[in-house]
Amino acid sequence: MLVEARYTPGPGVLVGSGARWVLVTDPGDERLLSRLWELVSTPQPLGTPVLDAVVALVESEATQAKDGAPVALAAVDLTPGTSTSTTLGTGRVSGTGQTHVLTLAEATDSPPGDDRRPLVAGVVGAVEVVLHAAQAPPLGAAGRPAVQVTEAPSAPTTGLIDGIPAEILAATGPDGPPPPRPRQQQPEWVSARDTGSSVDTTEPDPLFVQRIEDGGHTTIRAPHPLEDGTDDHDGSTVHRPAHLAHVSATTVLAVSCPLGHLTAPTDPVCRTCHQRVAPQEPRQVQRPTLGGLRLPTGEVVPLDRGVVLGRKPAPVEGSTDWPHLVHLPPAHSFVSRMHLHIELDGWDVLARDLDSRGGTTLAQPGREPLRMSPGEAYVLESGAVLDLAEVYAVRYETGPVSAR
């Protein structure tokens, strides 16, 4: 949809882009205006209550205008299928058909149309705006307006192929499958080279999963000893569970922010977009992914379940799910085979050192680093850094996370 906007300059503030326009008395807060611009200019899924988020933001951040008067607001969202409007105080939305008028006073002497200024998008001082919505022209295959082309009568042509010759249609290729391509052998030094950490997020084989679901006990065998009979670790942190119990998907009590993100009922702001969460009745939902664990390589392990880090990681004793297994390079000899366990408890992300040889240092945002006590659970805050044996550091992140 195309929206043509023409505004009357004045003491208020007009924030608009595309189908969303907000006219509000000047709050004297540049940060608030920046957040309003982000709300109206950022593309949102169809049905997102953007105007509800606008009203909640203005009511919570701007109790009065810059001159001390009560806040007035008029806003519209002309998105096809979700056309809505809202007002606060003396803000007004009027008009008929495809034309909408937003004003900040109960009675406004509108100037002639020639005195209004056009605006495509942006933030300007205004006291009134007239919006005219028009349907956009149909788009072509490349996303550009389609152009109607009238074909001229074609003239007779000669020398052109108007079909495929029969001898080409009847032709066949050589019998049998194609010959195998030779495989290039890599030098031994390439295959033996340490390529750094790798994330193993594969699930156990289907027969293993079936036995868990059937309620049977599946034994995970201990690893074989090294060929020379020696061991590079004291074995105190090598845990192997007797079985993994079947567990259903974890559910939690949750509330929603204006953009629909799920967060804990005790949090005043959204854990994903940090917008203020309006009071509401919590509901039982399946727990969402609680952020991610960023590795030194830039990879991100999603926290939809637990994580075990070490040189030879495996599910820890008493695990009820199959965790992500993060294999660290064998060269990190002070990192234990089973070094660190990340587990999920409701909305909390817990870190537990598995009595490792080199230990783990935890640095929470704004606090001094501390050495974790073996076996003790620590609740992680967003931005916390875990340093394994002072050679391998990972960072806990929330909100939209992706591999760099």
Coordinates of C-alpha atoms in Angstrom, one line a residue:
M1 CA 0.0 0.0 0.0
L2 CA 1.2 3.5 -0.9
V3 CA 0.5 6.3 1.7
E4 CA 0.8 10.0 0.7
A5 CA 1.3 12.2 3.7
R6 CA 1.0 16.0 3.9
Y7 CA 1.6 17.7 7.2
T8 CA 1.0 21.1 8.8
P9 CA 4.1 22.3 10.8
G10 CA 3.5 22.8 14.5
P11 CA 4.7 22.1 18.0
G12 CA 3.9 18.4 18.0
V13 CA 6.0 15.6 16.5
L14 CA 5.0 13.4 13.5
V15 CA 6.7 10.0 13.3
G16 CA 5.8 8.0 10.3
S17 CA 6.8 5.5 7.6
G18 CA 4.9 3.4 5.1
A19 CA 1.5 2.5 6.6
R20 CA 2.2 3.5 10.2
W21 CA 2.0 7.2 11.4
V22 CA 2.0 8.6 14.9
L23 CA 1.3 12.3 15.8
V24 CA 2.2 13.1 19.4
T25 CA 2.8 16.2 21.6
D26 CA 6.5 16.8 21.9
P27 CA 7.8 14.8 24.9
G28 CA 11.2 16.5 24.8
D29 CA 12.8 13.0 24.9
E30 CA 15.0 12.1 21.9
R31 CA 15.4 8.5 23.2
L32 CA 11.6 8.0 23.2
L33 CA 11.2 9.5 19.7
S34 CA 14.0 7.1 18.5
R35 CA 12.0 4.1 19.9
L36 CA 8.8 5.4 18.3
W37 CA 10.6 5.6 15.0
E38 CA 11.9 2.0 15.4
L39 CA 8.4 0.8 16.1
V40 CA 6.7 2.4 13.0
S41 CA 9.6 1.8 10.5
T42 CA 10.6 -1.7 11.3
P43 CA 8.7 -4.4 9.2
Q44 CA 6.5 -6.6 11.4
P45 CA 4.6 -9.8 10.8
L46 CA 1.0 -9.4 9.7
G47 CA -1.2 -9.0 12.8
T48 CA 1.5 -7.6 15.1
P49 CA -0.2 -5.0 17.4
V50 CA 2.2 -2.2 16.7
L51 CA -0.1 0.6 17.9
D52 CA -0.6 -1.2 21.2
A53 CA 3.2 -1.1 21.7
V54 CA 3.2 2.6 20.7
V55 CA 0.5 3.5 23.3
A56 CA 2.3 1.4 26.0
L57 CA 5.6 3.1 25.3
V58 CA 4.1 6.7 25.4
E59 CA 2.0 6.0 28.5
S60 CA 5.1 4.6 30.4
E61 CA 7.7 7.0 29.2
A62 CA 5.9 10.3 28.6
T63 CA 3.4 11.3 31.3
Q64 CA 3.4 14.9 30.1
A65 CA 4.5 16.9 27.1
K66 CA 7.6 19.1 27.0
D67 CA 5.5 22.2 28.0
G68 CA 3.9 20.3 30.9
A69 CA 0.5 19.7 29.3
P70 CA -1.1 16.2 29.2
V71 CA 0.2 14.0 26.4
A72 CA -2.0 13.8 23.3
L73 CA -1.6 11.2 20.6
A74 CA -3.2 10.1 17.3
A75 CA -2.0 7.1 15.4
V76 CA -3.0 4.9 12.5
D77 CA -1.8 1.6 11.0
L78 CA -3.1 1.3 7.5
T79 CA -1.5 -2.0 6.8
P80 CA -4.0 -4.0 4.6
G81 CA -5.9 -6.5 6.7
T82 CA -5.0 -4.9 10.0
S83 CA -6.1 -1.2 9.6
T84 CA -6.4 0.3 13.1
S85 CA -6.3 3.7 14.8
T86 CA -5.9 4.9 18.4
T87 CA -5.9 8.2 20.3
L88 CA -4.8 9.6 23.7
G89 CA -5.9 12.9 25.3
T90 CA -7.0 15.5 22.7
G91 CA -5.6 13.5 19.8
R92 CA -8.1 12.9 17.0
V93 CA -8.3 10.6 14.0
S94 CA -11.0 11.4 11.4
G95 CA -11.6 11.1 7.7
T96 CA -13.5 9.0 5.2
G97 CA -12.6 6.4 2.7
Q98 CA -8.9 6.3 1.9
T99 CA -8.2 9.7 3.6
H100 CA -7.3 10.0 7.3
V101 CA -6.6 13.2 9.3
L102 CA -4.6 13.1 12.5
T103 CA -4.7 16.2 14.8
L104 CA -3.6 17.0 18.3
A105 CA -6.4 19.6 19.1
E106 CA -10.1 19.2 19.6
A107 CA -10.7 21.9 16.9
T108 CA -8.1 22.7 14.2
D109 CA -8.4 25.3 11.5
S110 CA -6.8 23.3 8.7
P111 CA -4.8 25.5 6.2
P112 CA -5.4 25.1 2.5
G113 CA -3.9 22.0 1.0
D114 CA -1.2 24.0 -0.7
D115 CA 0.2 25.1 2.7
R116 CA 0.8 21.5 3.8
R117 CA 4.2 19.9 3.2
P118 CA 4.6 16.5 1.7
L119 CA 6.5 13.8 3.7
V120 CA 7.6 10.3 2.6
A121 CA 8.9 9.1 6.0
G122 CA 10.7 10.6 9.0
V123 CA 10.3 12.6 12.2
V124 CA 9.2 16.3 11.9
G125 CA 7.4 18.9 13.9
A126 CA 3.7 19.0 13.1
V127 CA 0.3 19.7 14.5
E128 CA -1.8 17.9 11.8
V129 CA -1.2 15.4 9.0
V130 CA -3.5 14.2 6.2
L131 CA -2.9 10.7 4.9
H132 CA -4.2 9.3 1.7
A133 CA -3.9 5.6 1.1
A134 CA -3.7 4.2 -2.4
Q135 CA -3.3 0.7 -3.7
A136 CA 0.2 0.0 -5.1
P137 CA 0.4 -1.1 -8.7
P138 CA 0.9 -4.8 -9.2
L139 CA 4.5 -6.1 -9.0
G140 CA 6.3 -8.0 -11.7
A141 CA 8.4 -11.0 -11.2
A142 CA 11.5 -8.9 -10.1
G143 CA 9.5 -7.0 -7.5
R144 CA 9.1 -3.9 -9.7
P145 CA 5.8 -2.4 -10.9
A146 CA 4.5 -4.5 -13.8
V147 CA 4.5 -2.8 -17.2
Q148 CA 1.7 -3.5 -19.6
V149 CA 3.2 -4.4 -22.9
T150 CA 1.2 -4.5 -26.1
E151 CA 2.7 -6.9 -28.6
A152 CA 2.8 -5.8 -32.2
P153 CA 1.8 -8.2 -34.9
S154 CA 4.8 -10.4 -35.7
A155 CA 6.1 -10.4 -39.3
P156 CA 6.8 -13.6 -41.1
T157 CA 10.4 -14.8 -40.4
T158 CA 12.6 -17.2 -42.2
G159 CA 15.6 -19.2 -41.3
L160 CA 14.5 -19.8 -37.7
I161 CA 14.2 -23.3 -36.1
D162 CA 10.5 -23.9 -35.2
G163 CA 11.1 -27.4 -33.7
I164 CA 13.7 -29.9 -32.5
P165 CA 15.0 -32.2 -35.3
A166 CA 13.9 -35.9 -35.0
E167 CA 17.5 -37.1 -35.1
I168 CA 18.3 -35.1 -32.0
L169 CA 15.2 -36.4 -30.2
A170 CA 16.2 -40.0 -31.0
A171 CA 19.8 -39.7 -29.9
T172 CA 20.9 -41.6 -26.7
G173 CA 23.9 -41.3 -24.5
P174 CA 26.4 -44.1 -23.7
D175 CA 25.2 -47.2 -22.0
G176 CA 25.7 -47.8 -18.3
P177 CA 26.4 -45.5 -15.4
P178 CA 28.9 -42.7 -15.6
P179 CA 32.5 -43.7 -14.6
P180 CA 33.4 -42.9 -11.0
R181 CA 35.4 -39.7 -10.5
P182 CA 38.8 -40.2 -8.8
R183 CA 38.9 -39.0 -5.2
Q184 CA 41.7 -36.7 -4.2
Q185 CA 43.7 -38.0 -1.3
Q186 CA 44.6 -35.5 1.4
P187 CA 48.0 -35.5 2.9
E188 CA 48.3 -37.1 6.4
W189 CA 49.3 -33.8 7.9
V190 CA 45.9 -32.3 6.8
S191 CA 43.7 -35.0 8.3
A192 CA 45.7 -35.0 11.6
R193 CA 45.6 -31.3 12.0
D194 CA 43.6 -29.9 14.9
T195 CA 40.7 -27.9 13.4
G196 CA 39.6 -26.4 16.7
S197 CA 36.3 -26.9 18.4
S198 CA 33.3 -28.6 16.8
V199 CA 29.7 -28.7 17.8
D200 CA 28.1 -32.1 17.9
T201 CA 24.3 -31.5 18.0
T202 CA 23.3 -34.8 16.6
E203 CA 20.7 -36.9 18.3
P204 CA 21.2 -40.6 19.4
D205 CA 20.3 -43.2 16.8
P206 CA 16.6 -44.0 16.3
L207 CA 16.8 -47.4 18.1
F208 CA 18.3 -45.6 21.1
V209 CA 15.5 -43.0 21.1
Q210 CA 12.9 -45.8 20.8
R211 CA 14.3 -47.6 23.8
I212 CA 14.1 -44.5 25.9
E213 CA 10.5 -43.8 24.8
D214 CA 9.6 -47.4 25.6
G215 CA 10.8 -46.9 29.2
G216 CA 13.8 -49.2 29.0
H217 CA 17.2 -48.7 30.5
T218 CA 19.9 -47.9 27.9
T219 CA 23.5 -48.3 29.1
I220 CA 26.2 -46.0 27.7
R221 CA 29.4 -47.9 27.8
A222 CA 32.6 -46.3 29.2
P223 CA 35.3 -45.4 26.6
H224 CA 38.0 -47.8 25.8
P225 CA 41.4 -47.1 27.4
L226 CA 44.2 -45.7 25.3
E227 CA 46.3 -48.2 23.3
D228 CA 49.5 -47.6 25.3
G229 CA 47.5 -48.2 28.5
T230 CA 48.0 -44.7 29.9
D231 CA 45.5 -42.1 30.7
D232 CA 45.8 -38.3 30.3
H233 CA 43.4 -37.5 33.0
D234 CA 42.6 -38.6 36.6
G235 CA 39.1 -39.7 35.5
S236 CA 37.3 -37.8 38.3
T237 CA 35.4 -35.7 35.7
V238 CA 34.5 -38.5 33.3
H239 CA 30.8 -39.1 34.1
R240 CA 28.7 -41.6 32.2
P241 CA 25.0 -42.0 33.0
A242 CA 23.4 -45.4 33.6
H243 CA 20.4 -44.3 31.4
L244 CA 18.6 -41.3 30.0
A245 CA 15.0 -41.1 31.2
H246 CA 12.2 -40.1 28.8
V247 CA 10.9 -36.6 29.5
S248 CA 8.2 -34.6 27.8
A249 CA 8.8 -31.1 26.5
T250 CA 9.3 -28.6 29.3
T251 CA 6.6 -26.0 29.9
V252 CA 6.8 -22.7 31.8
L253 CA 4.6 -19.9 32.9
A254 CA 5.1 -17.0 30.5
V255 CA 3.8 -13.5 29.5
S256 CA 4.1 -11.7 26.2
C257 CA 5.6 -8.3 25.3
P258 CA 3.9 -6.0 22.8
L259 CA 5.8 -7.7 20.0
G260 CA 4.7 -11.2 21.0
H261 CA 8.0 -12.4 22.6
L262 CA 7.6 -14.8 25.5
T263 CA 9.3 -13.9 28.8
A264 CA 9.1 -14.8 32.5
P265 CA 6.2 -13.3 34.5
T266 CA 8.7 -11.8 37.0
D267 CA 10.5 -9.8 34.4
P268 CA 9.4 -6.2 34.0
V269 CA 10.8 -6.0 30.4
C270 CA 11.0 -8.4 27.6
R271 CA 14.1 -10.7 27.6
T272 CA 14.4 -10.5 23.8
C273 CA 13.6 -6.9 22.8
H274 CA 13.7 -5.3 26.2
Q275 CA 10.3 -3.5 25.8
R276 CA 8.2 -3.0 28.9
V277 CA 5.7 -5.9 29.5
A278 CA 2.2 -4.8 30.4
P279 CA 0.4 -6.5 33.4
Q280 CA -1.3 -9.7 32.3
E281 CA -2.3 -13.2 33.5
P282 CA 0.6 -15.7 32.9
R283 CA -0.1 -18.8 30.8
Q284 CA 1.5 -22.2 30.5
V285 CA 3.6 -22.6 27.3
Q286 CA 6.4 -24.7 25.9
R287 CA 9.7 -23.2 27.0
P288 CA 11.4 -21.2 24.2
T289 CA 15.1 -21.2 23.4
L290 CA 16.8 -19.3 26.2
G291 CA 19.5 -17.6 24.1
G292 CA 22.7 -19.2 23.0
L293 CA 26.3 -20.0 24.0
R294 CA 28.8 -18.3 21.7
L295 CA 32.1 -20.2 21.2
P296 CA 35.5 -18.6 20.4
T297 CA 35.1 -19.7 16.8
G298 CA 31.9 -17.6 16.4
E299 CA 29.6 -20.6 16.4
V300 CA 26.5 -20.3 18.6
V301 CA 25.0 -23.3 20.4
P302 CA 21.3 -22.7 20.9
L303 CA 20.1 -23.2 24.5
D304 CA 17.0 -25.3 23.6
R305 CA 18.5 -28.0 25.9
G306 CA 21.6 -28.5 28.0
V307 CA 25.2 -28.3 26.8
V308 CA 28.3 -30.3 27.9
L309 CA 31.8 -29.0 27.1
G310 CA 35.0 -30.9 27.3
R311 CA 37.6 -32.9 25.3
K312 CA 35.4 -36.0 25.4
P313 CA 31.9 -34.7 26.4
A314 CA 28.9 -37.0 27.1
P315 CA 25.6 -36.7 28.9
V316 CA 26.2 -36.2 32.6
E317 CA 25.0 -38.4 35.4
G318 CA 21.2 -38.0 35.9
S319 CA 20.6 -36.1 32.6
T320 CA 17.0 -36.3 31.3
D321 CA 17.7 -35.2 27.8
W322 CA 20.4 -35.6 25.1
P323 CA 22.5 -32.4 25.4
H324 CA 24.6 -30.5 22.8
L325 CA 28.1 -31.9 23.0
V326 CA 30.9 -29.4 22.4
H327 CA 34.3 -31.1 21.7
L328 CA 37.3 -29.0 22.6
P329 CA 40.7 -29.5 20.9
P330 CA 42.8 -32.3 22.4
A331 CA 45.7 -29.8 22.7
H332 CA 43.9 -28.1 25.6
S333 CA 45.3 -30.6 28.1
F334 CA 44.1 -28.6 31.1
V335 CA 40.5 -28.9 29.9
S336 CA 38.9 -32.0 31.3
R337 CA 37.1 -34.6 29.2
M338 CA 33.9 -33.6 31.0
H339 CA 34.6 -30.0 32.1
L340 CA 31.4 -27.8 32.1
H341 CA 27.7 -28.5 32.1
I342 CA 25.1 -25.9 31.1
E343 CA 21.6 -26.9 32.1
L344 CA 18.1 -25.2 31.9
D345 CA 15.9 -24.9 34.9
G346 CA 12.6 -23.1 34.1
W347 CA 13.7 -19.7 32.8
D348 CA 17.1 -19.9 34.4
V349 CA 20.4 -21.0 32.6
L350 CA 22.7 -22.7 35.1
A351 CA 26.4 -23.5 34.8
R352 CA 28.1 -26.2 36.8
D353 CA 31.9 -27.1 36.8
L354 CA 32.2 -30.9 36.7
D355 CA 35.1 -31.0 39.2
S356 CA 37.5 -30.2 36.3
R357 CA 41.3 -30.2 36.4
G358 CA 41.8 -26.6 35.2
G359 CA 38.7 -25.2 36.8
T360 CA 36.3 -22.6 35.4
T361 CA 36.2 -18.8 36.0
L362 CA 32.8 -17.0 35.8
A363 CA 32.7 -13.3 34.9
Q364 CA 29.1 -11.9 35.3
P365 CA 28.5 -8.4 33.7
G366 CA 29.6 -5.6 36.1
R367 CA 31.2 -8.0 38.7
E368 CA 34.7 -9.3 39.4
P369 CA 35.5 -12.7 38.0
L370 CA 35.3 -15.6 40.4
R371 CA 36.4 -19.2 40.3
M372 CA 33.5 -21.6 40.3
S373 CA 33.2 -24.2 43.1
P374 CA 33.1 -27.7 41.6
G375 CA 29.6 -29.1 41.4
E376 CA 27.9 -25.9 42.5
A377 CA 25.2 -24.4 40.1
Y378 CA 25.5 -20.7 39.1
V379 CA 22.7 -18.8 37.5
L380 CA 24.0 -17.0 34.3
E381 CA 23.1 -13.5 33.4
S382 CA 23.1 -12.3 29.8
G383 CA 26.7 -11.5 28.8
A384 CA 28.3 -13.8 31.3
V385 CA 31.7 -15.2 30.2
L386 CA 32.8 -18.7 31.3
D387 CA 36.6 -19.3 30.9
L388 CA 37.5 -23.0 30.9
A389 CA 41.1 -23.6 32.4
E390 CA 41.9 -20.0 31.2
V391 CA 42.4 -21.3 27.6
Y392 CA 38.8 -21.5 26.2
A393 CA 36.1 -18.8 26.9
V394 CA 32.4 -19.0 26.0
R395 CA 29.8 -16.2 26.3
Y396 CA 26.1 -16.6 27.2
E397 CA 23.9 -14.3 25.0
T398 CA 20.1 -13.7 24.9
G399 CA 17.9 -12.1 22.3
P400 CA 18.5 -12.7 18.6
V401 CA 21.9 -14.6 18.3
S402 CA 23.5 -16.0 15.2
A403 CA 26.9 -17.3 14.2
R404 CA 29.3 -14.6 12.9

